[in-house]
C-alpha cells in the first residue's frame, strides 16, 4: 500500500472517525455526510488529491438503511493514488453539503444526483435538473422508480399493441 | 400510333404532370442536417466519400429545416428531444418526408425504458423505416431509394 | 404526448448577468439542432455584439437511461448497452465494462485476448480521432478534411467488421476475453492499414498544421491553464494540451499496456491548436502500439482467447457435443448468467476523449446493482463556459470541436 495513501487515511481516521473498506486494493472510507466538505478540503490541500474523478450515488431501497450512499471518487495526479469516500444519506429529505467550492466540476455531478436520485446538494449555486426534461416528475435512478418497460410486439400480440400505441396523426 | 411517336422526332417528350412532378421531387431531395446519436455517424459516412450519397442528388444537407425536404431521424429520440423533433418536422416546408433510421428511431430498439420514445412515429409521421443498429450506409441508401419509389408513385390527389 | 416546455425567465434569471435582464446584452439559443454542436447539445449564450459574456450548456437531449436499463439486465446482457454510450469508441466502452466485471469477480484474461483488446482499442482510438479531425476541420470550413478522414475511417471499420461482424457496435470484447479468435485475414488488413496510414497523417499535417487560416482560428483560442484544467476535471488530450501528461494507460495500466513502449504527447499552450497537435501526435503513438501488438500476436498464435474459468465464460461450441459438464455450464451461463459479489469497483480506462470510468456495484445476484459511467464528455462540457468566456461565437465552434465531445457519452 502506498505510503501517501496510508498517511491520508490515517489522518482522516484520527480526525473524523471513519470506517474503512478495502476490496481489490481499492480503498473506500465511509464518512458522515456532514464531514464531506472538511475531508475533501483536507485531502485536496494536504494530500494532493487535486481531481474529482467521479461523483455519484447508489440507492439501497428497500432494505438499506440509510437508503443512499453518495460516492466521491478522488484522484491525485501527483501521487497517482485513488481514494473513494462514501457518505450514507438517509431517505428522509436526503441532502448532502455541496463540494462545489473545492472541486468546481462537482457542480454538474451534484445536479445529476439531484436529478437522478433526488439528493439535494445544499448550498449549490444552480440546482436544476440536468438530464431529464425540465418538468420531469420523480427521480429515475431510484430503485422504486419503474424502468418504464413497454411490452414487446410479437406476431401473436402485434395488433393488440398496435391499437394501444399512440401513433401521431399528421 | 400515338402522338408520342410523331413528336419524338421533334425532341419532345410527353408525360403526365403527376409523373413529371414526382420525378423532379426525387431528383433533388435535400435532407436536414440533423443527427441524434450513433446512426448520425453512419449517416455522415453515407454522405462522405466512400458511399457518396450525392449520386442520388442528396449531397447537399441543409442545416435549416426551411430549406430541406426530408427529415432523417438518425438515432434514439428521447423524451426531452421529442418536442424538438416535432418542431423541426413542422418547420419543414411541404412536401416533406421523414425516415426513421435505425432500430431506436423505429421502435425504441434496445432501449426499452423511461427515457426513450418507443418509435419516432409517436411524434411525427414516418414514411420509411430502416432496420439495423446502426444500419449500414448501404441500408440508409436503400431506405432513401425506397422513399423515392414511394414518392414516384404518389397520386396527384395526395399531393401536399 | 408532445408538448413544448415553457420555462419562465424567473427560473433562469440566476444564470445570466443583470445586463441581460435589462436588455443590454442579447440572449441567443444555439442548438439542440445545430450543425456544429456535434449532436444535440444546446447552448444558451449571452452575447454583447459577438462576444460571449456567458455560455450555459444544456444537456440531456440524448439521455438514454442506460444506467437504469443496465440494472435490469444481466451482466453479459448489459454489455450491448455500453457500445451505444460513446458511439465513436465502442470497443473502448466494451473494454471498460469488461475490465470492471473482471475486477469485480476476479477473472483473469489470457494474454492473446489482451493483445487483441489493445490492438482493437488503439484502432478505435485512431477511428475516433479521425472523426474528431474531420468534424473539427469541417466546423472550421475545411470541407475536404472531412472527406479524407471518413475515407480512412472506413478501413478501420472494415477491420472491426472483419473480427466481429458489425461495423460500429461490435460487442466483441467479452468478460474473460474476446468473443472468438481473430480471422487470419486480420493481420493483412491491419498491416495494410499501417502501411498506408503514415502517409495520410502527413497529408493531414500538410493540409492543416501550417495553414494560416487554421492557425488564425485555433491559436490562442480557448486557453485553459493546467491548474484550471485539473480543477475542472479535464482528462485526455484536453488536459495534455495544457501540459499535464496524465493517461490511464501509463498511470494505472490495464489489459497489459505496461508492456508497450509509447509516449504521452503533451503541449503547454492549452489552446485549441495545442489540443489539435496532441491528438495528431496520438495517431503516431497508436500506430506504434498496434505495431508492437501485432508482433506479440504473432508469437501467441493458437493461444486461447477466452478464460477457461467456466463459471463465468461459456465453453466453446465444439466442447458441447463431447462434454456433459460443458453443456451444463453453457446452459447455466446463457439462462442465468453469473453472480457477482456484493462489492464495488471503479475501473478507469483511457478513452480517446479522456478518462472513462466505470463504477460497478454488485449485490450478489446476476444483475448489477448500480453501474455509473464517469464519462469524459460530461466533465469536459462543464468546462465550456470557462473556455469560451470573452471569445467570439465563431471561436466557440472551434472550442466545442477541440474538447471532442460525444453527446451520447455525456448524457448516457
XYZ file of C-alpha atoms in Angstrom:
742
model
C 0.000 0.000 0.000
C 1.147 3.443 -0.927
C 2.638 5.390 1.977
C 0.974 8.631 0.988
C -2.412 6.969 0.847
C -1.830 5.296 4.193
C -0.973 8.625 5.745
C -4.035 10.305 4.320
C -6.317 7.549 5.549
C -4.766 7.555 9.000
C -5.111 11.310 9.321
C -8.742 11.223 8.357
C -9.473 8.286 10.602
C -7.923 10.082 13.517
C -9.787 13.326 12.956
C -13.185 12.163 11.791
C -13.522 8.571 12.937
C -14.422 6.849 9.664
C -14.910 3.274 8.628
C -12.609 1.661 6.086
C -13.492 -0.730 3.298
C -10.958 -2.448 1.063
C -11.759 -4.504 -1.999
C -9.273 -5.376 -4.759
C -6.837 -2.752 -3.498
C -9.421 -0.010 -3.729
C -9.819 1.975 -0.562
C -13.158 3.389 0.473
C -13.823 5.482 3.546
C -17.346 5.608 4.865
C -17.763 9.118 6.208
C -20.636 11.061 7.654
C -22.175 13.490 5.151
C -21.564 16.451 7.433
C -17.806 15.916 7.271
C -17.535 15.588 3.493
C -16.567 19.194 2.829
C -13.909 19.198 5.531
C -12.442 15.889 4.416
C -12.346 16.927 0.778
C -10.599 20.159 1.642
C -8.073 18.299 3.769
C -7.428 15.746 1.038
C -7.025 18.371 -1.663
C -4.806 20.757 0.261
C -2.888 18.326 2.437
C -2.539 15.190 0.364
C -2.626 16.332 -3.241
C -5.978 14.873 -4.262
C -6.463 17.500 -6.911
C -9.021 15.843 -9.141
C -12.570 14.728 -8.527
C -12.893 11.817 -10.924
C -16.456 10.962 -10.317
C -19.350 11.711 -8.030
C -22.365 9.503 -7.956
C -24.838 7.777 -5.666
C -26.313 4.358 -5.009
C -29.795 3.510 -3.818
C -30.263 0.596 -1.396
C -34.034 0.649 -1.322
C -35.952 -1.130 0.239
C -33.851 -2.779 2.951
C -30.864 -0.441 3.021
C -30.569 1.854 5.976
C -29.562 4.604 5.425
C -31.033 4.419 1.991
C -28.473 6.205 -0.185
C -24.729 6.281 -0.419
C -23.108 9.241 -2.152
C -19.771 8.267 -3.662
C -16.824 10.567 -4.250
C -14.001 9.198 -6.330
C -10.866 11.273 -5.775
C -7.619 11.061 -7.645
C -4.195 12.531 -7.001
C -2.245 13.194 -10.189
C 0.990 13.849 -8.356
C 0.996 10.635 -6.313
C -1.124 8.526 -8.659
C -3.492 7.255 -5.989
C -7.240 6.762 -5.870
C -9.437 7.161 -2.833
C -13.163 6.766 -2.542
C -15.418 8.420 0.008
C -18.884 7.082 0.691
C -21.373 9.209 2.563
C -24.555 7.430 3.727
C -27.634 9.625 3.355
C -30.997 8.796 4.879
C -34.265 8.646 2.991
C -35.863 11.492 4.917
C -35.309 14.629 2.852
C -31.921 13.431 1.554
C -29.270 16.101 1.319
C -25.503 16.491 1.256
C -23.418 19.644 1.501
C -22.030 20.766 -1.821
C -18.310 20.459 -2.541
C -18.519 22.830 -5.476
C -16.206 25.258 -3.674
C -13.429 22.664 -3.532
C -13.838 20.854 -6.815
C -15.617 23.085 -9.348
C -16.562 20.141 -11.532
C -18.772 18.779 -8.748
C -21.361 21.253 -9.998
C -22.859 19.108 -12.721
C -22.313 15.875 -10.846
C -24.372 17.215 -7.958
C -27.040 18.370 -10.362
C -27.033 14.861 -11.768
C -27.559 13.157 -8.419
C -30.326 15.636 -7.661
C -31.945 14.787 -10.971
C -31.411 11.049 -10.775
C -31.730 10.333 -7.035
C -33.370 13.383 -5.528
C -30.438 14.009 -3.210
C -30.164 17.728 -2.669
C -26.798 19.442 -2.617
C -27.120 22.136 -0.001
C -25.613 25.453 -0.942
C -25.381 24.535 -4.611
C -25.318 27.512 -6.965
C -27.602 26.155 -9.668
C -29.610 23.113 -8.629
C -31.723 22.358 -11.678
C -32.479 19.113 -13.459
C -29.767 18.295 -15.923
C -30.508 15.139 -17.894
C -34.265 14.705 -17.812
C -36.733 17.287 -19.208
C -37.357 20.382 -17.129
C -40.782 19.283 -15.907
C -39.954 15.631 -15.230
C -41.529 14.015 -12.204
C -39.628 11.613 -9.999
C -36.004 10.587 -9.892
C -35.298 7.800 -12.389
C -32.348 6.022 -10.809
C -34.139 5.398 -7.540
C -34.914 1.728 -7.145
C -38.621 2.365 -6.599
C -38.877 4.210 -9.909
C -40.136 1.861 -12.638
C -37.972 1.221 -15.668
C -40.859 2.200 -17.908
C -40.800 -1.059 -19.787
C -43.031 -1.251 -22.805
C -44.390 -4.608 -23.916
C -42.556 -6.038 -26.883
C -44.512 -6.579 -30.072
C -44.563 -10.149 -31.412
C -46.646 -11.688 -34.166
C -49.274 -13.002 -31.766
C -49.893 -9.682 -29.999
C -48.954 -7.252 -32.763
C -52.461 -5.953 -33.411
C -53.298 -5.623 -29.747
C -50.270 -3.483 -29.018
C -50.614 -1.586 -32.272
C -54.065 -0.457 -31.191
C -52.690 0.855 -27.910
C -49.706 2.654 -29.403
C -50.065 6.432 -29.505
C -49.205 6.942 -33.165
C -49.230 10.533 -34.220
C -51.919 11.795 -36.546
C -50.450 14.194 -39.107
C -49.933 5.200 -83.413
C -49.905 7.728 -80.674
C -48.895 11.315 -80.643
C -45.644 10.403 -78.893
C -44.208 8.728 -81.954
C -44.797 11.729 -84.147
C -43.428 14.146 -81.628
C -40.370 12.057 -80.874
C -38.638 13.370 -83.955
C -39.035 16.880 -82.663
C -37.247 16.116 -79.416
C -40.346 16.491 -77.289
C -41.351 14.100 -74.555
C -44.861 13.879 -73.295
C -45.727 12.757 -69.827
C -48.278 13.392 -67.170
C -47.957 16.256 -64.736
C -48.063 13.759 -61.917
C -45.087 11.844 -63.222
C -43.063 14.926 -64.034
C -43.535 16.482 -60.620
C -42.882 13.254 -58.751
C -39.767 12.668 -60.819
C -38.421 16.097 -60.100
C -39.172 15.748 -56.411
C -36.971 12.699 -56.130
C -34.041 14.148 -58.038
C -33.052 16.795 -55.541
C -34.366 15.806 -52.176
C -32.342 17.645 -49.605
C -32.133 16.084 -46.168
C -31.960 18.096 -42.986
C -28.537 18.031 -41.404
C -29.658 16.724 -38.078
C -28.083 13.813 -36.293
C -29.117 12.478 -32.928
C -26.917 9.546 -31.992
C -24.989 6.599 -33.377
C -26.896 6.474 -36.656
C -25.830 10.046 -37.379
C -22.272 8.808 -37.724
C -23.384 6.260 -40.289
C -25.391 8.973 -41.998
C -22.236 11.067 -42.182
C -20.381 8.052 -43.545
C -23.054 7.682 -46.207
C -22.600 11.335 -47.122
C -18.814 11.098 -47.196
C -16.513 9.934 -49.924
C -16.757 6.170 -49.622
C -20.505 5.795 -50.061
C -21.147 9.155 -51.675
C -24.851 9.843 -51.451
C -24.538 12.662 -53.967
C -25.090 10.002 -56.594
C -28.762 10.363 -55.686
C -28.870 14.130 -55.712
C -28.534 14.288 -51.947
C -25.088 15.668 -51.392
C -26.476 18.870 -50.021
C -27.573 18.625 -46.420
C -29.194 21.789 -45.220
C -28.799 22.892 -41.649
C -32.022 24.841 -41.764
C -35.321 22.952 -41.821
C -36.786 25.668 -44.032
C -34.581 24.581 -46.904
C -34.952 20.825 -46.675
C -37.496 18.252 -47.756
C -36.507 15.197 -45.807
C -36.027 14.608 -42.101
C -33.805 11.626 -41.378
C -34.326 10.786 -37.722
C -30.914 9.242 -37.160
C -30.757 7.867 -33.656
C -32.725 7.451 -30.488
C -35.353 10.061 -29.707
C -35.526 10.919 -26.045
C -38.448 12.420 -24.196
C -36.513 15.659 -23.981
C -35.733 15.708 -27.707
C -39.195 14.671 -28.936
C -40.720 18.189 -28.878
C -37.702 19.472 -30.773
C -38.077 16.805 -33.456
C -41.746 17.655 -33.809
C -40.924 21.321 -34.171
C -38.272 20.580 -36.788
C -40.757 18.495 -38.715
C -43.363 21.251 -38.535
C -40.834 23.709 -39.864
C -40.087 21.673 -42.988
C -41.960 23.151 -45.944
C -44.398 20.899 -47.785
C -43.920 18.470 -49.434
C -41.951 16.744 -46.704
C -40.990 13.241 -45.810
C -39.451 11.515 -42.826
C -37.231 8.481 -42.495
C -36.809 6.637 -39.198
C -33.235 5.430 -39.392
C -32.239 2.602 -37.120
C -33.981 0.464 -34.556
C -34.168 3.135 -31.875
C -35.988 5.611 -34.081
C -38.245 2.889 -35.490
C -39.343 1.147 -32.310
C -37.111 2.029 -29.372
C -34.548 -0.662 -30.147
C -32.587 -1.994 -27.207
C -33.587 0.943 -25.031
C -36.935 -0.066 -23.691
C -37.055 2.384 -20.823
C -38.420 5.598 -19.400
C -36.208 7.999 -21.328
C -36.703 6.890 -24.912
C -39.741 7.441 -27.113
C -40.659 3.976 -28.350
C -40.503 4.812 -32.015
C -40.446 8.251 -33.534
C -43.795 7.505 -35.198
C -45.360 8.552 -31.901
C -44.106 12.053 -32.638
C -44.022 12.545 -36.398
C -45.488 10.564 -39.324
C -42.820 8.315 -40.816
C -42.573 7.239 -44.458
C -39.758 4.695 -44.394
C -38.276 2.658 -41.558
C -34.717 1.383 -41.788
C -33.733 -1.580 -39.630
C -30.307 -2.060 -38.124
C -28.407 -0.872 -35.107
C -26.982 1.163 -36.700
C -27.941 0.442 -40.309
C -25.027 0.338 -42.705
C -24.722 3.274 -45.091
C -25.985 0.921 -47.802
C -29.038 0.414 -45.629
C -29.659 4.124 -45.492
C -29.203 4.451 -49.243
C -31.638 1.596 -49.765
C -34.094 3.312 -47.478
C -33.816 6.510 -49.448
C -34.332 4.691 -52.729
C -37.405 3.056 -51.221
C -38.657 6.513 -50.361
C -38.042 7.629 -53.946
C -40.112 4.715 -55.151
C -42.872 5.760 -52.828
C -42.720 9.369 -53.954
C -42.720 8.436 -57.618
C -45.944 6.535 -57.129
C -47.730 9.250 -55.201
C -51.088 10.260 -56.646
C -51.928 13.796 -57.602
C -54.802 13.834 -55.143
C -52.435 13.039 -52.280
C -50.071 15.882 -53.017
C -49.314 18.255 -50.265
C -47.851 13.414 -25.592
C -45.775 16.056 -27.303
C -45.805 19.351 -25.515
C -43.464 22.252 -25.738
C -41.970 23.235 -22.448
C -42.457 26.722 -21.170
C -39.716 27.879 -18.861
C -40.259 31.243 -17.328
C -37.445 33.736 -17.254
C -37.533 33.902 -13.464
C -36.329 30.329 -13.117
C -33.287 31.013 -15.223
C -32.518 34.515 -14.004
C -29.534 33.490 -11.948
C -27.745 32.080 -14.992
C -27.233 35.384 -16.737
C -25.944 38.782 -15.691
C -28.209 41.674 -14.743
C -27.442 43.363 -18.010
C -29.189 40.615 -19.916
C -32.360 41.139 -17.912
C -32.325 44.827 -18.661
C -31.890 44.004 -22.321
C -28.407 45.397 -22.756
C -26.950 42.099 -23.866
C -28.513 39.553 -26.165
C -29.546 36.040 -25.243
C -29.101 33.581 -28.073
C -30.142 29.966 -28.218
C -27.789 27.611 -30.040
C -28.971 24.071 -30.613
C -30.124 21.396 -29.987
C -30.395 21.252 -33.762
C -27.255 22.966 -34.928
C -24.668 21.622 -37.354
C -21.625 22.393 -35.256
C -22.703 21.327 -31.795
C -21.729 17.731 -32.647
C -25.079 16.278 -31.841
C -27.884 17.544 -29.696
C -26.124 19.950 -27.387
C -27.982 23.122 -26.523
C -26.144 26.256 -25.518
C -27.662 29.402 -24.154
C -25.359 32.277 -24.999
C -25.317 35.736 -23.555
C -23.733 37.981 -26.145
C -22.567 41.511 -26.384
C -22.232 42.042 -30.069
C -20.469 38.857 -30.997
C -18.540 38.456 -27.758
C -19.633 35.691 -25.444
C -20.250 37.003 -21.946
C -21.706 33.808 -20.649
C -22.414 30.367 -22.015
C -24.821 27.963 -20.332
C -24.764 24.418 -21.727
C -27.976 22.447 -21.529
C -27.551 18.715 -21.962
C -29.788 15.703 -21.632
C -31.274 15.695 -25.115
C -29.762 12.270 -25.575
C -30.392 10.964 -22.076
C -30.965 7.302 -22.819
C -31.404 5.854 -19.360
C -28.537 3.425 -19.912
C -27.584 3.250 -16.244
C -31.107 2.351 -15.201
C -31.542 -0.081 -18.047
C -28.315 -1.892 -17.220
C -29.584 -2.573 -13.718
C -32.469 -4.517 -15.251
C -30.215 -6.742 -17.346
C -27.718 -9.454 -16.519
C -24.045 -8.629 -16.624
C -23.391 -10.072 -20.050
C -26.681 -8.813 -21.470
C -25.997 -5.284 -20.337
C -22.879 -5.149 -22.453
C -24.762 -4.261 -25.625
C -25.788 -1.005 -23.959
C -22.196 0.030 -23.439
C -21.494 0.233 -27.179
C -24.183 2.787 -27.645
C -22.962 5.214 -24.996
C -19.945 6.655 -26.703
C -20.593 5.571 -30.233
C -17.207 6.620 -31.535
C -15.365 4.474 -29.020
C -17.426 1.307 -28.920
C -14.525 -1.065 -28.354
C -13.208 1.110 -25.538
C -16.567 1.088 -23.802
C -16.781 -2.693 -24.000
C -13.261 -2.858 -22.673
C -14.003 -0.616 -19.689
C -17.133 -2.552 -18.798
C -15.497 -5.975 -19.177
C -12.493 -4.885 -17.132
C -14.839 -3.714 -14.390
C -16.632 -7.064 -14.369
C -13.326 -8.928 -14.372
C -12.131 -6.833 -11.460
C -15.376 -7.380 -9.560
C -15.486 -11.170 -9.920
C -11.728 -11.731 -10.096
C -11.451 -13.164 -13.572
C -8.181 -13.410 -15.478
C -7.795 -12.863 -19.188
C -5.410 -14.884 -21.389
C -2.533 -12.889 -22.904
C -3.650 -13.307 -26.516
C -7.041 -11.804 -25.711
C -5.300 -8.888 -24.014
C -3.209 -8.203 -27.088
C -6.270 -8.327 -29.330
C -8.019 -5.914 -26.998
C -5.150 -3.483 -27.126
C -4.922 -3.553 -30.917
C -8.636 -3.024 -31.359
C -8.772 -0.280 -28.737
C -5.962 1.580 -30.471
C -7.562 1.139 -33.882
C -10.719 2.560 -32.417
C -8.748 5.434 -30.954
C -7.469 6.277 -34.415
C -11.003 5.974 -35.776
C -12.395 8.256 -33.112
C -9.656 10.827 -33.666
C -10.382 10.694 -37.391
C -13.984 11.646 -36.758
C -12.829 14.402 -34.446
C -10.375 15.673 -37.065
C -12.975 15.539 -39.801
C -15.696 17.325 -37.873
C -13.388 19.845 -36.248
C -11.983 20.892 -39.612
C -15.463 20.867 -41.125
C -16.528 23.340 -38.456
C -13.559 25.474 -39.386
C -14.581 25.278 -43.050
C -12.050 22.712 -44.248
C -14.515 20.514 -46.092
C -12.009 18.257 -47.799
C -10.590 17.036 -44.472
C -13.978 15.609 -43.625
C -13.976 13.541 -46.804
C -10.396 12.325 -46.312
C -10.949 11.352 -42.677
C -14.048 9.364 -43.419
C -12.232 7.604 -46.240
C -9.595 6.333 -43.814
C -12.117 5.525 -41.143
C -13.862 3.103 -43.466
C -10.733 0.942 -43.428
C -10.820 0.752 -39.634
C -14.498 -0.105 -39.695
C -13.724 -2.828 -42.215
C -11.236 -4.337 -39.783
C -13.763 -4.189 -36.950
C -16.322 -5.802 -39.203
C -13.833 -8.497 -40.097
C -13.377 -9.556 -36.482
C -16.873 -9.001 -35.136
C -19.378 -8.830 -37.988
C -20.523 -5.316 -37.144
C -19.102 -2.009 -38.262
C -19.696 0.054 -35.151
C -21.416 -1.776 -32.306
C -19.025 -4.671 -32.104
C -19.570 -6.141 -28.591
C -16.506 -8.171 -29.497
C -14.735 -7.878 -26.155
C -16.477 -10.067 -23.609
C -15.911 -10.696 -19.912
C -12.961 -13.066 -19.710
C -11.581 -12.475 -23.185
C -12.988 -11.793 -26.599
C -15.882 -13.304 -28.477
C -13.765 -15.545 -30.727
C -10.329 -15.643 -32.259
C -9.472 -13.197 -34.999
C -9.577 -14.451 -38.591
C -6.300 -14.954 -40.457
C -7.044 -12.004 -42.764
C -6.854 -9.677 -39.778
C -3.049 -9.452 -39.933
C -3.030 -8.409 -43.567
C -5.822 -5.927 -43.099
C -4.095 -4.226 -40.174
C -0.708 -4.307 -41.881
C -2.148 -2.692 -44.988
C -3.682 -0.006 -42.868
C -0.400 0.523 -41.034
C 1.479 0.833 -44.300
C -0.973 3.351 -45.717
C -1.800 5.500 -42.708
C 1.523 7.314 -42.035
C 1.407 8.975 -45.457
C -2.129 10.044 -44.737
C -1.158 11.625 -41.419
C 1.477 13.592 -43.294
C -1.198 14.635 -45.737
C -3.384 15.948 -42.896
C -0.433 17.831 -41.494
C 0.211 19.303 -44.905
C -3.353 20.482 -45.169
C -3.824 21.913 -41.702
C -0.808 22.299 -39.474
C 0.734 25.277 -41.220
C -2.419 26.536 -42.842
C -2.670 30.233 -41.847
C -6.472 30.136 -41.830
C -6.481 27.180 -39.490
C -3.838 28.703 -37.231
C -5.704 32.000 -37.043
C -8.823 30.272 -35.851
C -7.168 27.937 -33.357
C -4.057 29.520 -31.835
C -4.732 31.350 -28.591
C -8.388 30.309 -28.625
C -9.973 28.507 -25.692
C -6.940 28.672 -23.433
C -7.079 26.838 -20.129
C -4.221 26.643 -17.650
C -3.033 23.353 -16.205
C -4.411 24.155 -12.712
C -7.812 25.086 -14.064
C -7.899 22.051 -16.309
C -7.208 19.745 -13.372
C -9.729 21.519 -11.140
C -12.407 21.177 -13.807
C -11.528 17.517 -14.180
C -10.418 17.609 -17.801
C -8.640 14.450 -18.903
C -7.220 13.008 -22.063
C -5.919 15.204 -24.883
C -7.825 18.186 -23.494
C -5.695 18.047 -20.351
C -2.497 17.055 -22.137
C -2.817 20.149 -24.298
C -2.307 22.122 -21.083
C 0.869 20.276 -20.215
C -0.234 17.561 -17.769
C 0.886 14.159 -19.002
C -1.931 12.143 -17.494
C -3.018 8.975 -19.193
C -4.559 5.946 -17.560
C -2.626 3.716 -19.907
C 0.534 4.867 -18.125
C -0.612 5.706 -14.614
C -2.920 2.775 -13.951
C -2.095 0.329 -16.746
C -4.790 -2.109 -17.689
C -5.003 -5.030 -20.094
C -1.229 -5.151 -20.480
C -0.470 -1.584 -21.547
C 2.584 -1.572 -19.292
C 4.340 -3.915 -21.745
C 4.093 -1.484 -24.627
C 6.542 1.225 -25.449
C 4.808 4.507 -26.180
C 4.801 8.127 -25.145
C 2.188 10.581 -23.985
C 2.295 13.602 -26.286
C 1.797 16.887 -24.457
C 1.750 20.571 -25.313
C 1.849 23.509 -22.955
C -0.134 26.233 -24.730
C -3.514 24.876 -23.598
C -5.387 26.265 -26.594
C -7.330 24.649 -29.405
C -4.202 24.303 -31.517
C -2.326 22.544 -28.700
C -5.125 20.039 -28.307
C -5.080 19.540 -32.058
C -1.361 18.824 -32.013
C -1.731 16.382 -29.123
C -4.323 14.342 -30.951
C -2.314 14.381 -34.159
C 0.660 13.010 -32.233
C -1.507 10.331 -30.710
C -2.022 8.914 -34.172
C 1.673 8.037 -34.245
C 1.648 6.588 -30.739
C -1.360 4.424 -31.519
C 0.380 3.152 -34.628
C 3.406 2.296 -32.503
C 1.278 0.329 -30.061
C -0.502 -1.536 -32.833
C 2.803 -2.475 -34.424
C 4.100 -3.928 -31.163
C 0.754 -5.617 -30.614
C 0.888 -7.338 -33.982
C 4.316 -8.728 -33.164
C 3.069 -10.079 -29.837
C 0.012 -11.504 -31.510
C 2.121 -13.495 -33.967
C 4.056 -15.005 -31.079
C 0.844 -16.029 -29.364
C -0.699 -17.710 -32.403
C -3.011 -20.510 -31.378
C -3.173 -19.497 -27.720
C -6.633 -19.314 -26.104
C -8.590 -16.061 -26.370
C -11.059 -16.703 -23.561
C -10.586 -17.537 -19.943
C -11.022 -21.210 -19.077
C -12.973 -20.313 -15.931
C -16.251 -21.991 -16.827
C -18.157 -20.281 -14.053
C -18.006 -17.019 -15.980
C -17.077 -17.811 -19.560
C -19.172 -20.175 -21.671
C -17.289 -23.113 -23.210
C -16.567 -23.175 -26.945
C -19.211 -24.648 -29.157
C -17.052 -27.643 -30.063
C -16.981 -28.898 -26.478
C -20.735 -29.026 -26.132
C -21.117 -32.274 -28.037
C -18.381 -34.062 -26.112
C -18.667 -32.937 -22.526
C -21.712 -33.050 -20.273
C -20.110 -30.543 -17.956
C -19.582 -28.080 -20.776
C -23.236 -28.422 -21.735
C -24.322 -27.645 -18.187
C -22.065 -24.620 -17.985
C -23.292 -23.399 -21.337
C -26.910 -23.769 -20.268
C -26.339 -22.121 -16.904
C -24.472 -19.171 -18.343
C -26.923 -18.429 -21.123
C -30.011 -18.766 -18.972
C -28.935 -17.401 -15.614
C -25.629 -15.694 -16.166
C -23.097 -15.473 -13.377
C -23.291 -13.948 -9.932
C -21.031 -11.182 -8.761
C -20.236 -10.376 -5.116
C -21.895 -7.518 -3.235
C -18.866 -5.287 -3.642
C -17.932 -2.282 -5.693
C -15.105 -1.375 -8.022
C -14.103 1.628 -10.087
C -12.332 0.943 -13.358
C -10.855 3.907 -15.220
C -9.587 3.440 -18.743
C -8.268 5.907 -21.260
C -10.802 6.548 -23.973
C -9.907 8.775 -26.947
C -11.637 11.621 -25.150
C -10.208 11.158 -21.684
C -10.766 9.099 -18.589
C -13.692 6.776 -18.977
C -14.545 5.257 -15.633
C -16.989 2.529 -14.760
C -18.263 2.314 -11.232
C -19.758 -1.154 -10.915
C -21.523 -2.440 -7.862
C -22.859 -5.949 -7.469
C -25.347 -7.275 -4.945
C -24.670 -10.997 -5.056
C -27.106 -11.644 -7.874
C -26.635 -11.925 -11.611
C -27.607 -8.329 -12.268
C -25.551 -5.258 -11.427
C -26.881 -3.183 -8.556
C -25.520 0.046 -9.943
C -23.446 0.982 -12.956
C -22.199 4.508 -13.173
C -20.296 5.845 -16.137
C -17.850 8.602 -15.470
C -17.730 9.933 -18.973
C -15.182 12.435 -20.248
C -17.650 14.362 -22.412
C -19.867 15.145 -19.420
C -16.962 16.609 -17.499
C -15.479 18.434 -20.467
C -18.738 20.095 -21.417
C -18.907 21.543 -17.968
C -15.723 23.492 -18.620
C -17.118 25.015 -21.814
C -18.178 28.298 -20.117
C -14.658 28.692 -18.743
C -13.074 28.014 -22.115
C -15.319 30.273 -24.142
C -15.676 33.343 -21.958
C -14.834 36.583 -23.763
C -14.398 34.961 -27.165
C -16.459 35.176 -30.337
C -19.265 32.861 -31.341
C -17.137 31.588 -34.221
C -14.463 30.579 -31.716
C -16.998 28.667 -29.675
C -17.432 26.311 -32.602
C -13.702 25.625 -32.629
C -13.684 25.033 -28.875
C -16.562 22.572 -28.958
C -14.679 20.641 -31.586
C -11.438 20.729 -29.650
C -12.785 19.202 -26.436
C -14.113 16.396 -28.618
C -17.498 15.736 -27.106
C -19.887 12.940 -27.928
C -23.352 13.643 -26.669
C -24.229 10.006 -26.168
C -21.231 9.836 -23.890
C -22.215 12.867 -21.879
C -25.936 12.240 -21.485
C -25.860 8.462 -21.064
